[in-house]
GROMACS .gro file of C-alpha atoms in nm:
model
  431
    1MET     CA    1   0.807   3.201   1.805
    2THR     CA    2   1.045   2.903   1.805
    3PRO     CA    3   0.970   2.661   1.519
    4ARG     CA    4   0.848   2.315   1.618
    5TYR     CA    5   0.998   2.010   1.456
    6GLY     CA    6   0.982   1.634   1.485
    7GLU     CA    7   0.748   1.487   1.741
    8ASP     CA    8   0.615   1.829   1.834
    9GLU     CA    9   0.471   1.901   1.491
   10VAL     CA   10   0.382   1.562   1.344
   11ALA     CA   11   0.014   1.564   1.449
   12GLU     CA   12  -0.024   1.915   1.306
   13LEU     CA   13   0.138   1.810   0.979
   14CYS     CA   14  -0.093   1.509   0.955
   15ARG     CA   15  -0.397   1.725   1.031
   16ASP     CA   16  -0.300   1.982   0.768
   17LEU     CA   17  -0.251   1.716   0.501
   18ILE     CA   18  -0.586   1.553   0.578
   19ARG     CA   19  -0.759   1.890   0.540
   20ILE     CA   20  -0.634   1.911   0.181
   21ASP     CA   21  -0.879   1.735  -0.049
   22SER     CA   22  -0.678   1.496  -0.265
   23VAL     CA   23  -0.946   1.233  -0.328
   24ASN     CA   24  -0.867   1.004  -0.620
   25ALA     CA   25  -1.166   0.816  -0.763
   26GLY     CA   26  -0.956   0.671  -1.043
   27ASP     CA   27  -1.112   0.877  -1.323
   28ASN     CA   28  -0.865   1.170  -1.326
   29ALA     CA   29  -1.156   1.404  -1.254
   30GLY     CA   30  -1.081   1.486  -0.890
   31PRO     CA   31  -0.901   1.780  -0.734
   32GLY     CA   32  -0.564   1.616  -0.785
   33GLU     CA   33  -0.264   1.632  -0.556
   34ARG     CA   34  -0.129   1.977  -0.647
   35GLU     CA   35  -0.231   2.154  -0.325
   36ALA     CA   36  -0.090   1.875  -0.110
   37ALA     CA   37   0.229   1.875  -0.317
   38GLU     CA   38   0.273   2.249  -0.268
   39TYR     CA   39   0.224   2.207   0.107
   40VAL     CA   40   0.489   1.932   0.122
   41ALA     CA   41   0.730   2.127  -0.097
   42GLY     CA   42   0.688   2.432   0.124
   43LYS     CA   43   0.768   2.237   0.440
   44LEU     CA   44   1.080   2.092   0.280
   45SER     CA   45   1.195   2.429   0.148
   46GLU     CA   46   1.174   2.575   0.499
   47VAL     CA   47   1.462   2.352   0.610
   48GLY     CA   48   1.687   2.419   0.313
   49LEU     CA   49   1.593   2.152   0.060
   50GLU     CA   50   1.516   2.227  -0.303
   51PRO     CA   51   1.210   2.013  -0.380
   52ARG     CA   52   1.071   1.980  -0.732
   53ILE     CA   53   0.702   1.946  -0.815
   54LEU     CA   54   0.660   1.723  -1.121
   55GLU     CA   55   0.315   1.717  -1.282
   56SER     CA   56   0.220   1.424  -1.501
   57ASP     CA   57  -0.113   1.591  -1.590
   58PRO     CA   58  -0.275   1.915  -1.475
   59GLY     CA   59  -0.314   1.888  -1.097
   60ARG     CA   60  -0.152   1.543  -1.074
   61ALA     CA   61   0.156   1.651  -0.885
   62ASN     CA   62   0.451   1.460  -0.739
   63VAL     CA   63   0.719   1.602  -0.510
   64VAL     CA   64   1.082   1.489  -0.514
   65ALA     CA   65   1.383   1.606  -0.316
   66ARG     CA   66   1.725   1.466  -0.228
   67VAL     CA   67   1.881   1.487   0.117
   68GLU     CA   68   2.257   1.460   0.085
   69GLY     CA   69   2.419   1.203   0.311
   70THR     CA   70   2.757   1.211   0.478
   71ASP     CA   71   2.891   0.937   0.248
   72PRO     CA   72   2.796   1.008  -0.115
   73SER     CA   73   2.973   0.690  -0.230
   74ARG     CA   74   2.699   0.475  -0.076
   75ASP     CA   75   2.381   0.372  -0.259
   76ALA     CA   76   2.086   0.599  -0.193
   77LEU     CA   77   1.761   0.515  -0.011
   78VAL     CA   78   1.413   0.613  -0.133
   79LEU     CA   79   1.168   0.728   0.134
   80HIS     CA   80   0.824   0.743  -0.031
   81GLY     CA   81   0.461   0.818   0.044
   82HIS     CA   82   0.156   0.897  -0.166
   83LEU     CA   83  -0.055   1.212  -0.142
   84ASP     CA   84  -0.388   1.086  -0.280
   85VAL     CA   85  -0.667   0.919  -0.083
   86VAL     CA   86  -0.971   0.712  -0.173
   87PRO     CA   87  -1.327   0.856  -0.179
   88PHE     CA   88  -1.559   0.858   0.121
   89ASP     CA   89  -1.920   0.913   0.228
   90ALA     CA   90  -1.899   1.177   0.500
   91ALA     CA   91  -2.241   1.082   0.640
   92ASP     CA   92  -2.094   0.757   0.771
   93TRP     CA   93  -1.816   0.920   0.973
   94THR     CA   94  -1.798   1.037   1.335
   95HIS     CA   95  -1.584   1.333   1.229
   96HIS     CA   96  -1.582   1.475   0.877
   97PRO     CA   97  -1.316   1.295   0.669
   98LEU     CA   98  -1.154   1.624   0.566
   99SER     CA   99  -1.161   1.784   0.911
  100GLY     CA  100  -0.833   1.648   1.043
  101GLU     CA  101  -1.008   1.659   1.380
  102ILE     CA  102  -0.788   1.578   1.679
  103ALA     CA  103  -1.017   1.402   1.925
  104ASP     CA  104  -0.986   1.112   2.168
  105ASP     CA  105  -0.607   1.138   2.132
  106CYS     CA  106  -0.628   1.058   1.759
  107VAL     CA  107  -0.605   1.247   1.431
  108TRP     CA  108  -0.921   1.163   1.232
  109GLY     CA  109  -0.984   1.178   0.861
  110ARG     CA  110  -0.934   1.021   0.522
  111GLY     CA  111  -0.564   0.946   0.489
  112ALA     CA  112  -0.494   0.922   0.862
  113VAL     CA  113  -0.398   0.558   0.801
  114ASP     CA  114  -0.347   0.549   0.423
  115MET     CA  115  -0.114   0.732   0.415
  116LYS     CA  116  -0.091   1.094   0.520
  117ASP     CA  117   0.025   0.971   0.858
  118MET     CA  118   0.348   0.844   0.704
  119ASP     CA  119   0.378   1.156   0.487
  120ALA     CA  120   0.362   1.361   0.806
  121MET     CA  121   0.618   1.142   0.982
  122ILE     CA  122   0.860   1.171   0.690
  123LEU     CA  123   0.823   1.549   0.687
  124ALA     CA  124   0.859   1.572   1.064
  125VAL     CA  125   1.175   1.364   1.089
  126VAL     CA  126   1.343   1.527   0.788
  127ARG     CA  127   1.260   1.875   0.914
  128ARG     CA  128   1.392   1.790   1.259
  129ARG     CA  129   1.718   1.638   1.137
  130LEU     CA  130   1.794   1.918   0.891
  131SER     CA  131   1.706   2.191   1.141
  132GLU     CA  132   1.962   2.033   1.374
  133GLY     CA  133   2.221   1.988   1.100
  134ARG     CA  134   2.207   1.607   1.115
  135ARG     CA  135   2.257   1.451   0.772
  136PRO     CA  136   2.184   1.083   0.714
  137PRO     CA  137   2.471   0.840   0.648
  138ARG     CA  138   2.373   0.811   0.281
  139ASP     CA  139   2.163   1.009   0.035
  140VAL     CA  140   1.790   0.986   0.097
  141VAL     CA  141   1.556   1.059  -0.193
  142LEU     CA  142   1.215   1.182  -0.078
  143VAL     CA  143   0.929   1.097  -0.313
  144PHE     CA  144   0.567   1.200  -0.251
  145THR     CA  145   0.353   1.061  -0.529
  146ALA     CA  146   0.021   1.115  -0.699
  147ASP     CA  147  -0.228   0.847  -0.801
  148GLU     CA  148  -0.114   0.550  -0.590
  149GLU     CA  149  -0.477   0.465  -0.516
  150ALA     CA  150  -0.548   0.411  -0.886
  151GLY     CA  151  -0.233   0.228  -0.986
  152GLY     CA  152   0.023   0.508  -1.004
  153HIS     CA  153  -0.017   0.593  -1.374
  154TYR     CA  154   0.016   0.964  -1.289
  155GLY     CA  155   0.255   0.900  -1.002
  156ALA     CA  156   0.513   0.631  -0.934
  157GLN     CA  157   0.485   0.465  -1.275
  158TRP     CA  158   0.514   0.798  -1.454
  159LEU     CA  159   0.813   0.901  -1.242
  160ALA     CA  160   0.991   0.570  -1.303
  161GLU     CA  161   0.934   0.595  -1.678
  162ARG     CA  162   0.974   0.967  -1.740
  163HIS     CA  163   1.207   1.080  -1.460
  164PRO     CA  164   1.441   0.793  -1.376
  165GLU     CA  165   1.710   1.051  -1.295
  166VAL     CA  166   1.526   1.116  -0.968
  167PHE     CA  167   1.629   0.769  -0.855
  168GLU     CA  168   1.994   0.786  -0.960
  169GLY     CA  169   2.200   0.567  -0.730
  170CYS     CA  170   1.896   0.435  -0.542
  171THR     CA  171   1.889   0.065  -0.458
  172GLU     CA  172   1.648   0.040  -0.162
  173ALA     CA  173   1.320   0.198  -0.056
  174ILE     CA  174   1.094   0.238   0.246
  175GLY     CA  175   0.722   0.316   0.224
  176GLU     CA  176   0.382   0.176   0.319
  177VAL     CA  177   0.225  -0.070   0.445
  178GLY     CA  178   0.421  -0.199   0.742
  179GLY     CA  179   0.596  -0.120   1.067
  180PHE     CA  180   0.273  -0.105   1.265
  181SER     CA  181   0.231  -0.309   1.580
  182VAL     CA  182  -0.009  -0.593   1.652
  183THR     CA  183  -0.045  -0.729   2.004
  184THR     CA  184  -0.084  -1.107   2.015
  185ASP     CA  185  -0.026  -1.385   2.267
  186LYS     CA  186   0.318  -1.404   2.106
  187GLY     CA  187   0.389  -1.049   2.227
  188ARG     CA  188   0.392  -0.720   2.038
  189LEU     CA  189   0.486  -0.776   1.677
  190TYR     CA  190   0.578  -0.512   1.422
  191LEU     CA  191   0.483  -0.630   1.074
  192ILE     CA  192   0.735  -0.529   0.809
  193GLU     CA  193   0.605  -0.568   0.456
  194ALA     CA  194   0.864  -0.770   0.263
  195ALA     CA  195   0.644  -0.886  -0.026
  196GLU     CA  196   0.335  -0.785  -0.222
  197LYS     CA  197   0.095  -0.994  -0.422
  198GLY     CA  198   0.064  -0.912  -0.790
  199ILE     CA  199  -0.249  -0.751  -0.929
  200ALA     CA  200  -0.472  -0.870  -1.213
  201TRP     CA  201  -0.792  -0.671  -1.245
  202MET     CA  202  -0.964  -0.838  -1.538
  203ARG     CA  203  -1.260  -0.766  -1.761
  204LEU     CA  204  -1.433  -1.085  -1.876
  205THR     CA  205  -1.648  -1.091  -2.188
  206ALA     CA  206  -1.888  -1.351  -2.322
  207LYS     CA  207  -2.063  -1.314  -2.659
  208GLY     CA  208  -2.370  -1.499  -2.771
  209ARG     CA  209  -2.677  -1.477  -2.992
  210ALA     CA  210  -2.918  -1.194  -2.920
  211GLY     CA  211  -3.287  -1.277  -2.922
  212HIS     CA  212  -3.630  -1.263  -2.766
  213GLY     CA  213  -3.643  -1.360  -2.399
  214SER     CA  214  -3.931  -1.599  -2.459
  215MET     CA  215  -3.744  -1.810  -2.715
  216LEU     CA  216  -3.507  -2.103  -2.672
  217ASN     CA  217  -3.145  -1.992  -2.684
  218ASP     CA  218  -2.847  -2.224  -2.640
  219ASP     CA  219  -2.598  -1.944  -2.703
  220ASN     CA  220  -2.680  -1.709  -2.414
  221ALA     CA  221  -2.393  -1.476  -2.323
  222VAL     CA  222  -2.529  -1.415  -1.973
  223THR     CA  223  -2.541  -1.786  -1.893
  224GLU     CA  224  -2.192  -1.844  -2.027
  225LEU     CA  225  -2.047  -1.555  -1.833
  226ALA     CA  226  -2.233  -1.635  -1.509
  227GLU     CA  227  -2.105  -1.990  -1.510
  228ALA     CA  228  -1.747  -1.876  -1.567
  229VAL     CA  229  -1.770  -1.613  -1.293
  230GLY     CA  230  -1.912  -1.875  -1.058
  231ARG     CA  231  -1.624  -2.110  -1.128
  232LEU     CA  232  -1.370  -1.835  -1.061
  233GLY     CA  233  -1.540  -1.707  -0.748
  234ARG     CA  234  -1.582  -2.054  -0.594
  235HIS     CA  235  -1.241  -2.190  -0.689
  236LYS     CA  236  -1.041  -2.308  -0.388
  237TRP     CA  237  -0.690  -2.196  -0.465
  238PRO     CA  238  -0.421  -2.418  -0.311
  239VAL     CA  239  -0.203  -2.294  -0.026
  240ARG     CA  240   0.138  -2.182  -0.151
  241LEU     CA  241   0.392  -2.086   0.116
  242THR     CA  242   0.620  -1.820  -0.029
  243PRO     CA  243   0.954  -1.744   0.141
  244THR     CA  244   0.809  -1.437   0.317
  245VAL     CA  245   0.504  -1.622   0.447
  246GLN     CA  246   0.721  -1.908   0.568
  247ALA     CA  247   0.956  -1.659   0.736
  248PHE     CA  248   0.655  -1.502   0.909
  249PHE     CA  249   0.550  -1.838   1.048
  250GLU     CA  250   0.901  -1.920   1.165
  251GLU     CA  251   0.936  -1.583   1.340
  252VAL     CA  252   0.597  -1.603   1.509
  253PHE     CA  253   0.576  -1.975   1.592
  254GLY     CA  254   0.945  -2.057   1.615
  255THR     CA  255   0.919  -2.342   1.369
  256GLU     CA  256   0.844  -2.422   1.009
  257VAL     CA  257   0.474  -2.457   0.922
  258LYS     CA  258   0.367  -2.701   0.653
  259ALA     CA  259   0.117  -2.604   0.385
  260GLU     CA  260  -0.148  -2.841   0.520
  261ASP     CA  261  -0.120  -2.678   0.864
  262ALA     CA  262  -0.103  -2.315   0.751
  263GLU     CA  263  -0.472  -2.228   0.779
  264ALA     CA  264  -0.495  -2.373   1.130
  265ALA     CA  265  -0.188  -2.173   1.231
  266VAL     CA  266  -0.335  -1.851   1.089
  267ALA     CA  267  -0.660  -1.912   1.279
  268THR     CA  268  -0.470  -1.873   1.608
  269LEU     CA  269  -0.355  -1.520   1.521
  270GLY     CA  270  -0.674  -1.336   1.619
  271PRO     CA  271  -0.705  -1.000   1.440
  272LEU     CA  272  -0.403  -1.086   1.225
  273ALA     CA  273  -0.579  -1.384   1.068
  274ARG     CA  274  -0.765  -1.180   0.807
  275MET     CA  275  -0.450  -1.008   0.686
  276ILE     CA  276  -0.220  -1.311   0.684
  277GLY     CA  277  -0.486  -1.549   0.556
  278ALA     CA  278  -0.510  -1.358   0.228
  279THR     CA  279  -0.141  -1.423   0.162
  280LEU     CA  280  -0.154  -1.803   0.173
  281ARG     CA  281  -0.296  -1.839  -0.177
  282ASN     CA  282  -0.391  -1.665  -0.500
  283THR     CA  283  -0.739  -1.511  -0.506
  284THR     CA  284  -1.004  -1.426  -0.766
  285ASN     CA  285  -1.297  -1.219  -0.643
  286PRO     CA  286  -1.575  -1.120  -0.887
  287THR     CA  287  -1.664  -0.755  -0.828
  288MET     CA  288  -1.885  -0.630  -1.114
  289LEU     CA  289  -2.142  -0.769  -1.360
  290GLN     CA  290  -2.307  -0.602  -1.659
  291ALA     CA  291  -2.540  -0.737  -1.927
  292GLY     CA  292  -2.858  -0.653  -2.112
  293TYR     CA  293  -3.088  -0.356  -2.136
  294LYS     CA  294  -3.440  -0.502  -2.108
  295ALA     CA  295  -3.595  -0.794  -1.921
  296ASN     CA  296  -3.729  -0.969  -2.234
  297VAL     CA  297  -3.420  -0.923  -2.455
  298ILE     CA  298  -3.135  -1.174  -2.451
  299PRO     CA  299  -2.820  -0.961  -2.492
  300GLN     CA  300  -2.543  -1.035  -2.733
  301VAL     CA  301  -2.266  -0.945  -2.485
  302ALA     CA  302  -2.216  -0.984  -2.110
  303THR     CA  303  -1.918  -0.856  -1.909
  304ALA     CA  304  -1.780  -0.897  -1.560
  305HIS     CA  305  -1.486  -0.767  -1.359
  306VAL     CA  306  -1.269  -0.982  -1.135
  307ASP     CA  307  -1.007  -0.870  -0.885
  308GLY     CA  308  -0.725  -1.123  -0.910
  309ARG     CA  309  -0.419  -1.129  -0.683
  310PHE     CA  310  -0.128  -1.368  -0.728
  311LEU     CA  311   0.157  -1.459  -0.499
  312PRO     CA  312   0.522  -1.386  -0.583
  313GLY     CA  313   0.648  -1.671  -0.798
  314TYR     CA  314   0.302  -1.798  -0.894
  315GLU     CA  315   0.189  -1.565  -1.174
  316ASP     CA  316   0.213  -1.829  -1.446
  317GLU     CA  317   0.017  -2.080  -1.241
  318PHE     CA  318  -0.243  -1.816  -1.166
  319PHE     CA  319  -0.319  -1.727  -1.528
  320GLN     CA  320  -0.310  -2.087  -1.645
  321THR     CA  321  -0.574  -2.174  -1.385
  322VAL     CA  322  -0.784  -1.865  -1.463
  323ASP     CA  323  -0.797  -1.956  -1.832
  324GLU     CA  324  -0.895  -2.314  -1.754
  325LEU     CA  325  -1.176  -2.194  -1.529
  326LEU     CA  326  -1.304  -1.940  -1.783
  327GLY     CA  327  -1.333  -2.196  -2.059
  328PRO     CA  328  -1.310  -2.138  -2.435
  329ASN     CA  329  -1.609  -1.902  -2.470
  330VAL     CA  330  -1.510  -1.627  -2.226
  331THR     CA  331  -1.223  -1.389  -2.298
  332ARG     CA  332  -1.028  -1.176  -2.054
  333GLU     CA  333  -0.840  -0.848  -2.080
  334PHE     CA  334  -0.657  -0.644  -1.821
  335VAL     CA  335  -0.809  -0.342  -1.655
  336TYR     CA  336  -0.489  -0.323  -1.452
  337HIS     CA  337  -0.198  -0.562  -1.421
  338ASP     CA  338   0.112  -0.528  -1.206
  339VAL     CA  339   0.390  -0.745  -1.075
  340ALA     CA  340   0.432  -0.924  -0.746
  341VAL     CA  341   0.743  -0.827  -0.550
  342GLU     CA  342   0.941  -0.997  -0.274
  343THR     CA  343   1.254  -0.888  -0.086
  344PRO     CA  344   1.450  -1.122   0.144
  345PHE     CA  345   1.408  -1.028   0.509
  346LYS     CA  346   1.775  -0.992   0.589
  347GLY     CA  347   2.062  -0.749   0.554
  348SER     CA  348   2.161  -0.412   0.697
  349LEU     CA  349   1.837  -0.234   0.615
  350VAL     CA  350   1.631  -0.497   0.797
  351LYS     CA  351   1.866  -0.470   1.094
  352ALA     CA  352   1.827  -0.091   1.095
  353MET     CA  353   1.448  -0.122   1.106
  354ALA     CA  354   1.451  -0.391   1.376
  355ASP     CA  355   1.706  -0.206   1.592
  356ALA     CA  356   1.517   0.123   1.568
  357LEU     CA  357   1.193  -0.046   1.673
  358HIS     CA  358   1.351  -0.245   1.954
  359GLU     CA  359   1.522   0.058   2.104
  360GLU     CA  360   1.192   0.244   2.122
  361ASP     CA  361   0.990  -0.063   2.224
  362PRO     CA  362   1.213  -0.318   2.403
  363GLY     CA  363   1.082  -0.672   2.394
  364SER     CA  364   0.897  -0.627   2.067
  365ARG     CA  365   0.981  -0.819   1.749
  366ALA     CA  366   0.995  -0.719   1.385
  367VAL     CA  367   0.851  -0.989   1.158
  368PRO     CA  368   0.812  -0.999   0.779
  369TYR     CA  369   0.476  -1.038   0.610
  370THR     CA  370   0.323  -1.029   0.263
  371LEU     CA  371   0.078  -0.753   0.166
  372SER     CA  372  -0.230  -0.877  -0.016
  373GLY     CA  373  -0.259  -0.539  -0.192
  374GLY     CA  374   0.000  -0.329  -0.370
  375THR     CA  375   0.203  -0.010  -0.330
  376ASP     CA  376   0.423   0.224  -0.533
  377LEU     CA  377   0.712  -0.013  -0.469
  378LYS     CA  378   0.596  -0.214  -0.771
  379ALA     CA  379   0.687   0.075  -1.001
  380PHE     CA  380   1.019   0.141  -0.829
  381SER     CA  381   1.110  -0.227  -0.850
  382ARG     CA  382   1.132  -0.189  -1.229
  383LEU     CA  383   1.431   0.039  -1.169
  384GLY     CA  384   1.605  -0.232  -0.969
  385ILE     CA  385   1.499  -0.087  -0.633
  386SER     CA  386   1.405  -0.335  -0.360
  387GLY     CA  387   1.216  -0.229  -0.053
  388TYR     CA  388   0.994  -0.278   0.247
  389GLY     CA  389   0.680  -0.137   0.400
  390PHE     CA  390   0.792   0.049   0.709
  391ALA     CA  391   0.566   0.323   0.849
  392PRO     CA  392   0.633   0.258   1.220
  393LEU     CA  393   0.342   0.297   1.460
  394ARG     CA  394   0.301   0.155   1.809
  395LEU     CA  395  -0.074   0.101   1.829
  396PRO     CA  396  -0.301   0.042   2.127
  397GLU     CA  397  -0.420  -0.313   2.171
  398GLY     CA  398  -0.760  -0.373   2.016
  399LEU     CA  399  -0.741  -0.096   1.752
  400ASP     CA  400  -0.844  -0.249   1.417
  401PHE     CA  401  -0.577  -0.062   1.224
  402SER     CA  402  -0.578  -0.278   0.911
  403GLY     CA  403  -0.958  -0.252   0.895
  404MET     CA  404  -0.934   0.127   0.862
  405PHE     CA  405  -0.750   0.116   0.529
  406HIS     CA  406  -1.015   0.260   0.293
  407GLY     CA  407  -1.261   0.224   0.581
  408ILE     CA  408  -1.485   0.446   0.791
  409ASP     CA  409  -1.360   0.659   1.083
  410GLU     CA  410  -0.998   0.635   0.973
  411ARG     CA  411  -0.778   0.765   1.254
  412VAL     CA  412  -0.429   0.738   1.396
  413PRO     CA  413  -0.328   0.791   1.761
  414VAL     CA  414  -0.117   1.100   1.823
  415ASP     CA  415   0.120   0.899   2.042
  416SER     CA  416   0.166   0.653   1.755
  417LEU     CA  417   0.270   0.935   1.522
  418ARG     CA  418   0.520   1.062   1.777
  419PHE     CA  419   0.655   0.710   1.820
  420GLY     CA  420   0.692   0.679   1.445
  421VAL     CA  421   0.901   0.997   1.424
  422ARG     CA  422   1.138   0.868   1.692
  423VAL     CA  423   1.176   0.531   1.518
  424LEU     CA  424   1.229   0.684   1.174
  425ASP     CA  425   1.491   0.918   1.321
  426ARG     CA  426   1.685   0.623   1.463
  427PHE     CA  427   1.637   0.428   1.142
  428LEU     CA  428   1.782   0.707   0.928
  429GLU     CA  429   2.081   0.718   1.158
  430TYR     CA  430   2.142   0.343   1.118
  431CYS     CA  431   2.051   0.291   0.754
   0.00000   0.00000   0.00000
């Protein structure tokens, strides 16, 4: 039987990866990524590569391999994807999240969007090129990571700290979340992630005087904390137009947009408004509250968690404002803290992405945008690697793709996967 590569196998690769349980609940108690890593390593070995599986902890496996380019004097490119997925409640799904069901011309399951689709596309295009003896113009380092969904402590961060040799000579990277199409009245746009907001998951603590619930108490930890959380949650952060957001507006609207007009401009973008709107300002969303152990006992301590996200260039302003809103009687500590990143939307790599997309979808436009979340690129940036989110997918109009990240009934069209393989193949030729 003749082996199938590229477009012909990408849906099967995606299905197989989805069927491997690599759920990451953030407590290091799940199945881990080892089985998925072994699958990926096996597929790479079949076409002559020598992948390494690097475990940061039992079961927490990463896969790395280097594809030699035709010009070893050039800087290398990192092509990365993560192997873990977030938890799910199978009862809510049309098809079981671990089934990898191919139905209604889509591959269904947890990871179909985030991001076993891209893992499959990377495998498919690399396997195709190597089976045909086509090396890329420069070295390409393939990195499939563990633990991205919980901050990368067992994955990208660990690799960057403990195995920097993997990234020798690497200056640029391509990964999630970008390259997917959105159909608007401005035409079909492909959003390339050129920036990411920083992350500040914070635990807030207020301490007071414990006592009987029937007594007067002017030092109530719950009251102090609740007021601080309310101030944070209701705070109207000012619009701050970063270079990437301004570039997005200029590409889409053909003109500069002023800060006072930004929200009105975003409101015209239809399904894009939710995604772009979150990148106009810093945010602080309270997510958890905990205090007390009995209705008639005033507790001594109350805690809350807040998900904070700050724009590139505005971290200092963010924390100064947070501390002012908290006041002197509430302390904060990090549950997780990571940098914001931003890469100018210009240069040869941007041209390679735009040209590859345009040749497969004439008339479309590649536009930069800021991701309100975060990816493994944050860890790689500490090694001096800049990058973009570029997992190319031409999507049918009306599909709420961004809403399926960590959502229910996650699925990716088979034709979109095939499109992505073709685009990535062209991109690797041009990069």
